[in-house]
CSV table of C-alpha atoms in Angstrom, one decimal:
chain,number,residue,atom,x,y,z
A,1,MET,CA,24.1,-26.6,-33.0
A,2,LYS,CA,21.9,-28.1,-36.0
A,3,LYS,CA,23.4,-31.3,-35.6
A,4,ARG,CA,22.5,-31.2,-31.9
A,5,LEU,CA,19.1,-30.2,-32.7
A,6,THR,CA,18.7,-32.8,-35.1
A,7,ARG,CA,19.7,-35.5,-32.5
A,8,LEU,CA,17.2,-34.1,-29.9
A,9,THR,CA,14.5,-34.0,-32.7
A,10,ALA,CA,15.1,-37.5,-33.8
A,11,LEU,CA,15.2,-38.6,-30.2
A,12,LEU,CA,11.7,-37.3,-29.4
A,13,LEU,CA,9.8,-38.3,-32.8
A,14,GLY,CA,9.0,-41.6,-31.0
A,15,ALA,CA,7.4,-39.9,-28.2
A,16,SER,CA,4.0,-39.6,-29.9
A,17,MET,CA,3.5,-43.2,-28.8
A,18,LEU,CA,3.8,-42.1,-25.2
A,19,SER,CA,1.4,-40.1,-22.9
A,20,ALA,CA,2.5,-37.8,-20.1
A,21,CYS,CA,2.2,-34.3,-18.8
A,22,SER,CA,1.7,-31.7,-16.0
A,23,PHE,CA,-0.1,-28.3,-15.7
A,24,ASP,CA,-0.6,-25.3,-13.8
A,25,THR,CA,-4.1,-23.9,-13.4
A,26,THR,CA,-6.6,-21.2,-13.0
A,27,VAL,CA,-10.2,-20.8,-14.2
A,28,LYS,CA,-11.9,-18.0,-16.0
A,29,LYS,CA,-15.3,-17.7,-17.8
A,30,ALA,CA,-16.6,-15.8,-20.9
A,31,ALA,CA,-17.9,-15.9,-24.5
A,32,SER,CA,-16.0,-17.2,-27.6
A,33,GLU,CA,-14.1,-14.9,-29.8
A,34,SER,CA,-10.5,-13.5,-29.5
A,35,ASP,CA,-7.3,-12.5,-30.9
A,36,SER,CA,-5.1,-15.6,-31.6
A,37,GLU,CA,-2.0,-14.0,-30.1
A,38,ASN,CA,-2.7,-12.9,-26.5
A,39,ALA,CA,-2.3,-15.1,-23.4
A,40,SER,CA,-3.1,-14.6,-19.7
A,41,ASN,CA,-3.4,-16.6,-16.3
A,42,SER,CA,-6.5,-16.3,-14.1
A,43,ALA,CA,-8.3,-17.9,-11.3
A,44,SER,CA,-11.6,-16.0,-11.5
A,45,VAL,CA,-14.5,-16.9,-13.7
A,46,SER,CA,-16.8,-14.5,-15.9
A,47,SER,CA,-18.9,-15.0,-18.9
A,48,VAL,CA,-19.6,-12.8,-22.1
A,49,SER,CA,-21.5,-13.4,-25.2
A,50,ALA,CA,-19.6,-14.3,-28.3
A,51,SER,CA,-20.7,-11.2,-30.1
A,52,GLU,CA,-19.5,-9.1,-27.1
A,53,ALA,CA,-16.4,-10.9,-27.1
A,54,SER,CA,-15.8,-10.3,-30.9
A,55,SER,CA,-16.1,-6.8,-30.4
A,56,ALA,CA,-13.8,-6.6,-27.4
A,57,VAL,CA,-10.9,-8.2,-29.4
A,58,SER,CA,-7.8,-6.0,-29.4
A,59,SER,CA,-5.1,-5.9,-31.0
A,60,GLN,CA,13.8,-18.8,-18.4
A,61,GLU,CA,16.1,-21.3,-20.5
A,62,VAL,CA,18.8,-21.9,-23.0
A,63,SER,CA,19.1,-22.0,-26.8
A,64,THR,CA,21.7,-21.6,-29.6
A,65,SER,CA,21.7,-19.2,-32.7
A,66,ASP,CA,20.9,-22.2,-34.8
A,67,ALA,CA,17.8,-22.8,-32.7
A,68,ALA,CA,16.9,-19.3,-33.0
A,69,ASP,CA,17.0,-19.7,-37.0
A,70,ASN,CA,14.5,-22.8,-36.5
A,71,ALA,CA,12.4,-20.9,-34.1
A,72,SER,CA,11.7,-17.7,-35.8
A,73,THR,CA,8.5,-18.7,-37.9
A,74,GLU,CA,4.8,-18.4,-37.1
A,75,ILE,CA,4.3,-21.8,-38.9
A,76,SER,CA,1.1,-23.7,-38.9
A,77,SER,CA,1.0,-24.1,-35.1
A,78,SER,CA,-1.8,-23.1,-33.0
A,79,GLU,CA,-1.9,-20.7,-30.0
A,80,GLN,CA,-4.1,-20.9,-26.9
A,81,VAL,CA,-6.1,-18.6,-24.9
A,82,ASP,CA,-7.5,-18.8,-21.3
A,83,THR,CA,-11.1,-18.5,-21.6
A,84,ALA,CA,-14.6,-20.3,-21.3
A,85,SER,CA,-18.3,-19.1,-21.3
A,86,GLU,CA,-21.8,-20.3,-20.1
A,87,GLY,CA,-24.8,-19.5,-22.5
A,88,SER,CA,-22.5,-17.5,-25.0
A,89,SER,CA,-23.5,-17.5,-28.7
A,90,SER,CA,-21.6,-20.0,-31.0
A,91,VAL,CA,-18.2,-19.6,-32.4
A,92,LEU,CA,-18.1,-21.7,-35.7
A,93,ASN,CA,-14.6,-22.5,-35.7
A,94,ASP,CA,-14.0,-23.5,-32.0
A,95,PRO,CA,-12.3,-26.9,-32.0
A,96,THR,CA,-14.8,-28.7,-29.9
A,97,GLY,CA,-17.7,-27.5,-31.8
A,98,ASP,CA,-19.8,-26.5,-28.9
A,99,GLY,CA,-19.7,-22.8,-29.6
A,100,GLN,CA,-17.7,-22.1,-26.6
A,101,VAL,CA,-14.0,-21.1,-26.3
A,102,VAL,CA,-12.3,-22.5,-23.3
A,103,ILE,CA,-8.6,-22.0,-22.9
A,104,VAL,CA,-6.3,-23.6,-20.2
A,105,PHE,CA,-3.0,-22.1,-19.3
A,106,LEU,CA,-0.4,-24.4,-17.9
A,107,GLY,CA,2.9,-22.9,-16.9
A,108,ASP,CA,5.1,-21.6,-14.3
A,109,SER,CA,5.2,-18.3,-12.4
A,110,GLN,CA,5.1,-16.2,-16.0
A,111,PHE,CA,1.5,-17.2,-16.0
A,112,ALA,CA,0.8,-17.6,-12.1
A,113,ASN,CA,2.0,-13.9,-11.5
A,114,GLY,CA,-0.6,-11.2,-11.4
A,115,ARG,CA,-3.4,-14.0,-10.6
A,116,GLU,CA,-4.6,-12.4,-7.4
A,117,GLU,CA,-4.6,-8.8,-8.8
A,118,GLY,CA,-6.3,-9.8,-11.8
A,119,THR,CA,-3.2,-8.9,-14.1
A,120,SER,CA,-2.1,-12.3,-15.1
A,121,VAL,CA,-1.7,-13.3,-18.7
A,122,SER,CA,-4.8,-15.2,-18.8
A,123,ASP,CA,-6.6,-12.4,-17.3
A,124,TYR,CA,-5.7,-10.1,-20.1
A,125,VAL,CA,-6.5,-12.7,-22.5
A,126,HIS,CA,-10.0,-13.2,-21.1
A,127,ASN,CA,-10.7,-9.2,-20.7
A,128,ALA,CA,-9.9,-8.9,-24.5
A,129,THR,CA,-12.1,-11.9,-25.6
A,130,GLY,CA,-14.5,-12.9,-23.1
A,131,TYR,CA,-13.2,-16.6,-23.5
A,132,THR,CA,-13.5,-18.9,-20.5
A,133,VAL,CA,-9.9,-19.3,-19.0
A,134,TYR,CA,-8.5,-21.7,-16.6
A,135,ASN,CA,-5.2,-20.6,-15.0
A,136,LEU,CA,-3.3,-23.4,-13.8
A,137,GLY,CA,0.1,-21.5,-13.7
A,138,CYS,CA,2.3,-22.6,-10.7
A,139,GLY,CA,5.3,-20.6,-9.7
A,140,GLY,CA,8.7,-22.6,-9.7
A,141,THR,CA,7.5,-25.6,-11.7
A,142,THR,CA,9.3,-27.4,-14.5
A,143,ALA,CA,8.2,-29.4,-17.3
A,144,SER,CA,10.4,-32.3,-16.4
A,145,THR,CA,10.0,-34.3,-13.1
A,146,LYS,CA,12.7,-34.9,-10.3
A,147,THR,CA,14.9,-37.8,-11.2
A,148,GLY,CA,13.1,-41.1,-10.5
A,149,GLU,CA,9.9,-39.5,-9.7
A,150,GLN,CA,8.1,-39.4,-12.9
A,151,TYR,CA,5.6,-41.8,-11.9
A,152,GLN,CA,4.9,-40.4,-8.2
A,153,TYR,CA,2.8,-37.3,-9.2
A,154,SER,CA,4.9,-35.4,-6.3
A,155,ASP,CA,4.8,-32.0,-8.0
A,156,ALA,CA,2.9,-29.9,-10.5
A,157,SER,CA,5.4,-30.6,-13.3
A,158,PHE,CA,4.1,-30.5,-16.9
A,159,TYR,CA,4.5,-34.0,-17.2
A,160,ASN,CA,2.5,-34.6,-13.9
A,161,VAL,CA,0.0,-32.3,-15.1
A,162,SER,CA,-0.5,-34.1,-18.3
A,163,GLU,CA,-0.9,-37.2,-16.2
A,164,PHE,CA,-3.7,-35.7,-14.1
A,165,LEU,CA,-5.6,-34.3,-17.0
A,166,ASN,CA,-5.7,-37.9,-18.3
A,167,GLY,CA,-7.3,-39.2,-15.2
A,168,ARG,CA,-3.8,-40.5,-13.6
A,169,GLY,CA,-3.0,-39.0,-10.3
A,170,ASP,CA,-4.8,-36.5,-8.3
A,171,SER,CA,-5.3,-32.8,-7.8
A,172,SER,CA,-3.1,-32.8,-4.9
A,173,ILE,CA,-0.2,-31.7,-7.0
A,174,PHE,CA,-2.0,-28.4,-7.0
A,175,ASP,CA,-2.6,-28.0,-3.3
A,176,TYR,CA,0.5,-25.9,-2.7
A,177,TYR,CA,-0.3,-23.4,-5.3
A,178,GLY,CA,-3.8,-23.1,-4.3
A,179,VAL,CA,-5.4,-24.1,-7.7
A,180,ALA,CA,-6.8,-27.7,-7.1
A,181,ASP,CA,-10.2,-26.5,-7.2
A,182,ILE,CA,-9.7,-24.9,-10.5
A,183,ALA,CA,-7.9,-28.2,-11.8
A,184,ASN,CA,-11.0,-30.1,-10.6
A,185,SER,CA,-13.4,-28.0,-12.4
A,186,ILE,CA,-11.8,-28.5,-15.8
A,187,ALA,CA,-13.4,-30.9,-18.4
A,188,PRO,CA,-10.6,-32.1,-20.7
A,189,ALA,CA,-13.0,-32.9,-23.4
A,190,LYS,CA,-14.3,-29.3,-23.5
A,191,VAL,CA,-10.9,-27.7,-23.8
A,192,ASP,CA,-10.5,-25.9,-27.0
A,193,TYR,CA,-7.1,-24.5,-26.4
A,194,TYR,CA,-4.0,-25.1,-24.2
A,195,VAL,CA,-1.5,-22.6,-23.7
A,196,VAL,CA,1.8,-24.0,-22.5
A,197,GLU,CA,4.8,-22.3,-21.1
A,198,TYR,CA,7.8,-24.0,-19.2
A,199,GLY,CA,11.5,-24.0,-19.3
A,200,VAL,CA,13.4,-21.4,-17.3
A,201,ASN,CA,13.1,-23.6,-14.1
A,202,ASP,CA,14.2,-26.6,-16.0
A,203,PHE,CA,17.4,-24.6,-16.9
A,204,LEU,CA,18.0,-23.1,-13.5
A,205,SER,CA,17.5,-26.5,-11.7
A,206,ASN,CA,20.0,-27.8,-14.1
A,207,ARG,CA,17.7,-30.5,-15.6
A,208,PRO,CA,19.2,-32.3,-18.6
A,209,GLN,CA,18.0,-31.2,-22.0
A,210,ALA,CA,17.3,-34.9,-23.3
A,211,ASP,CA,18.0,-38.4,-23.0
A,212,SER,CA,18.4,-40.0,-26.6
A,213,THR,CA,18.6,-43.3,-25.1
A,214,ASP,CA,15.4,-43.4,-23.2
A,215,ILE,CA,12.4,-41.3,-24.7
A,216,LYS,CA,10.4,-42.1,-21.6
A,217,ASN,CA,12.9,-40.3,-19.3
A,218,VAL,CA,10.8,-37.3,-18.4
A,219,SER,CA,13.3,-36.1,-15.8
A,220,CYS,CA,15.0,-34.4,-19.0
A,221,TYR,CA,13.5,-31.2,-20.4
A,222,VAL,CA,13.0,-32.0,-24.1
A,223,ASN,CA,11.7,-35.6,-23.2
A,224,ALA,CA,9.2,-34.0,-20.9
A,225,MET,CA,7.8,-31.6,-23.2
A,226,HIS,CA,7.4,-34.0,-26.0
A,227,VAL,CA,5.6,-36.5,-23.9
A,228,ALA,CA,3.4,-34.0,-22.0
A,229,LEU,CA,2.3,-32.2,-25.2
A,230,PHE,CA,1.4,-35.7,-26.5
A,231,GLN,CA,-0.5,-36.5,-23.5
A,232,LEU,CA,-2.4,-33.4,-23.9
A,233,THR,CA,-3.8,-34.6,-27.3
A,234,GLN,CA,-4.9,-37.7,-25.4
A,235,ALA,CA,-6.8,-36.0,-22.9
A,236,SER,CA,-8.4,-33.4,-25.2
A,237,PRO,CA,-8.3,-34.9,-28.7
A,238,LYS,CA,-10.1,-31.9,-30.4
A,239,ALA,CA,-7.9,-29.1,-28.5
A,240,ARG,CA,-5.1,-27.1,-30.1
A,241,ILE,CA,-2.0,-26.6,-28.2
A,242,VAL,CA,-0.3,-23.1,-28.1
A,243,CYS,CA,3.3,-23.8,-27.0
A,244,CYS,CA,5.3,-20.8,-25.8
A,245,SER,CA,8.8,-20.9,-25.6
A,246,PRO,CA,10.8,-19.7,-22.6
A,247,ILE,CA,11.1,-15.9,-22.8
A,248,TYR,CA,14.4,-14.1,-23.4
A,249,CYS,CA,16.0,-13.6,-20.0
A,250,GLN,CA,19.0,-11.9,-18.2
A,251,PHE,CA,20.8,-13.5,-15.3
A,252,TRP,CA,22.3,-11.8,-12.4
A,253,GLY,CA,24.4,-13.3,-9.5
A,254,LYS,CA,23.7,-12.8,-5.8
A,255,ASP,CA,26.1,-10.1,-5.6
A,256,GLY,CA,24.3,-8.2,-8.3
A,257,ALA,CA,27.1,-9.0,-10.9
A,258,PHE,CA,25.5,-9.6,-14.5
A,259,LEU,CA,26.3,-13.3,-15.5
A,260,GLY,CA,25.0,-13.0,-19.1
A,261,ASP,CA,21.9,-13.2,-20.9
A,262,GLY,CA,20.4,-16.3,-22.2
A,263,ASN,CA,22.5,-16.4,-25.4
A,264,MET,CA,25.6,-16.7,-23.0
A,265,TYR,CA,24.6,-18.0,-19.8
A,266,HIS,CA,24.7,-21.8,-19.4
A,267,ASN,CA,24.1,-24.6,-17.0
A,268,SER,CA,25.9,-27.9,-16.9
A,269,TYR,CA,24.2,-28.9,-20.3
A,270,ALA,CA,23.6,-25.9,-22.6
A,271,THR,CA,22.7,-22.2,-22.7
A,272,TYR,CA,19.3,-21.0,-21.8
A,273,GLU,CA,18.7,-20.0,-25.5
A,274,GLU,CA,19.2,-23.6,-26.4
A,275,TYR,CA,16.4,-24.8,-24.1
A,276,ALA,CA,14.2,-22.3,-25.8
A,277,GLY,CA,15.2,-23.2,-29.3
A,278,ASN,CA,14.8,-27.0,-28.5
A,279,CYS,CA,11.2,-26.3,-26.9
A,280,ILE,CA,10.3,-24.6,-30.2
A,281,GLN,CA,11.5,-27.5,-32.3
A,282,THR,CA,9.6,-30.0,-30.0
A,283,ALA,CA,6.6,-27.9,-30.3
A,284,GLU,CA,6.8,-28.1,-34.1
A,285,ASN,CA,7.3,-31.6,-34.1
A,286,GLU,CA,4.1,-32.2,-32.0
A,287,GLY,CA,2.1,-29.9,-34.4
A,288,CYS,CA,1.5,-27.2,-31.9
A,289,ILE,CA,0.9,-23.6,-32.5
A,290,ILE,CA,4.3,-21.9,-31.9
A,291,PHE,CA,4.8,-18.8,-29.8
A,292,ASP,CA,8.6,-17.9,-30.0
A,293,ALA,CA,8.7,-15.8,-26.9
A,294,TYR,CA,12.7,-15.6,-27.0
A,295,HIS,CA,13.8,-14.5,-30.3
A,296,GLY,CA,11.9,-11.3,-31.0
A,297,ARG,CA,9.5,-12.7,-33.7
A,298,PHE,CA,6.3,-11.9,-31.7
A,299,MET,CA,7.4,-9.2,-29.4
A,300,ASP,CA,10.0,-7.1,-29.1
A,301,LEU,CA,11.8,-8.4,-26.1
A,302,ASP,CA,15.6,-8.1,-26.2
A,303,THR,CA,18.5,-6.6,-24.5
A,304,TYR,CA,17.5,-3.2,-25.3
A,305,THR,CA,13.8,-3.4,-24.1
A,306,ALA,CA,14.4,-5.8,-21.3
A,307,LYS,CA,14.0,-3.1,-18.7
A,308,ASP,CA,10.6,-2.7,-19.8
A,309,TYR,CA,9.8,-6.3,-20.3
A,310,LEU,CA,11.4,-7.9,-17.2
A,311,ALA,CA,11.4,-7.4,-13.4
A,312,ASP,CA,14.5,-6.5,-11.6
A,313,ASP,CA,15.3,-10.3,-11.5
A,314,GLY,CA,15.8,-10.4,-15.3
A,315,ILE,CA,13.6,-13.4,-15.4
A,316,HIS,CA,9.8,-12.5,-15.0
A,317,LEU,CA,7.6,-10.5,-17.0
A,318,THR,CA,6.4,-7.1,-15.8
A,319,GLN,CA,2.8,-6.2,-15.9
A,320,ARG,CA,3.3,-4.4,-19.2
A,321,GLY,CA,5.2,-7.6,-20.4
A,322,ARG,CA,2.3,-9.8,-19.5
A,323,LYS,CA,0.0,-7.5,-21.4
A,324,VAL,CA,2.2,-7.9,-24.6
A,325,PHE,CA,2.7,-11.6,-24.0
A,326,ALA,CA,-1.2,-11.9,-23.7
A,327,ALA,CA,-1.6,-9.8,-26.8
A,328,VAL,CA,0.2,-12.4,-28.8
A,329,VAL,CA,-1.6,-15.3,-27.5
A,330,THR,CA,-5.0,-13.5,-28.3
A,331,HIS,CA,-3.8,-12.9,-32.0
A,332,LEU,CA,-2.7,-16.5,-32.4
A,333,ILE,CA,-6.0,-18.1,-31.1
A,334,ASN,CA,-8.2,-15.6,-32.9
A,335,ARG,CA,-6.4,-16.5,-36.1
A,336,GLN,CA,-7.3,-20.2,-35.6
A,337,LEU,CA,-10.8,-19.1,-34.9
A,338,GLY,CA,-11.1,-17.2,-38.1
A,339,LEU,CA,-11.5,-13.9,-36.3
A,340,ASP,CA,-8.3,-12.3,-37.0
A,341,ASP,CA,-7.1,-12.6,-40.6
A,342,THR,CA,-3.9,-10.4,-40.1
A,343,TYR,CA,-0.5,-11.8,-40.2
A,344,LEU,CA,2.2,-10.6,-37.8
A,345,ASP,CA,4.7,-8.8,-40.0
A,346,ASN,CA,6.4,-7.1,-37.0
A,347,PRO,CA,6.4,-7.9,-33.5
A,348,TYR,CA,4.1,-6.6,-30.8
A,349,LYS,CA,5.9,-3.7,-29.2
A,350,ILE,CA,5.9,-2.7,-25.5
A,351,ALA,CA,6.1,0.8,-26.1
A,352,ASP,CA,2.3,0.4,-27.0
A,353,TYR,CA,1.2,-1.0,-23.8
């Protein structure tokens, strides 16, 4: 597996010369301080002063065991929070230097879920920090494009979202998800953090992991992640990216039979855990803030706690699970902002939420 990861990594090193990406969105406004390890999705907007935000700070894919070894470090990659604010006090360490903390969440249903009820990952991040958040989570979306459609902007894949943020394509890719207005309200130059999460739908859609012969082939998961992450840096040169791996999942057949968890269950190309591991490796290569959401490094999601973290389908986070996920995102971002000097020695526990 290490050899396989090495091949995938080498394949993608040249992708930093490319630009491509796609997002999911929702907007939210507020001041500028938060715990760097919490993340949430939201489509509403609110604002809070930086001092208020500071006081408010609180604490579906494949991979291999070798990927798990490579993925279990906090490393020097940055995490992102969904947040923005009007007229807030300045935050000295915000990446854009304008005193406001703006976070854009890009991902699938893990970020989209709870948006209407105000219980999305970005909502929880915003509530804990007061930061301005834009939630572009779009249920069912992938990082990769459909074969042969990478330049047609036909869906809200991560690649296509990254293209949109670079001024290529239009917001019609978000129409189906009801977040086109949110997408159009984002000013990429003012974004401080992107929080990115894709993978389970690439795995379930049987998208290939990587194409070593054509780095631009964004119909493959790893290629698409590499290119889209790079393109985010082109759209928002000062922003930091918190890249979240796919979460640990369990898979069930239509007849209710247990098919296996992400460590066992595989599509035509690899296990789900291997997809997660290669996402982490790609994020590390791109200099992202890494949130390993699969291997228990940041939250105690595993086979024993899955009943609390995961919905009945074994794939989507429960409301409590989203709270834990958001807490990690908040922690990671606040560490980057210099508002949280703690080191995560133990994972966040769902029993506390």
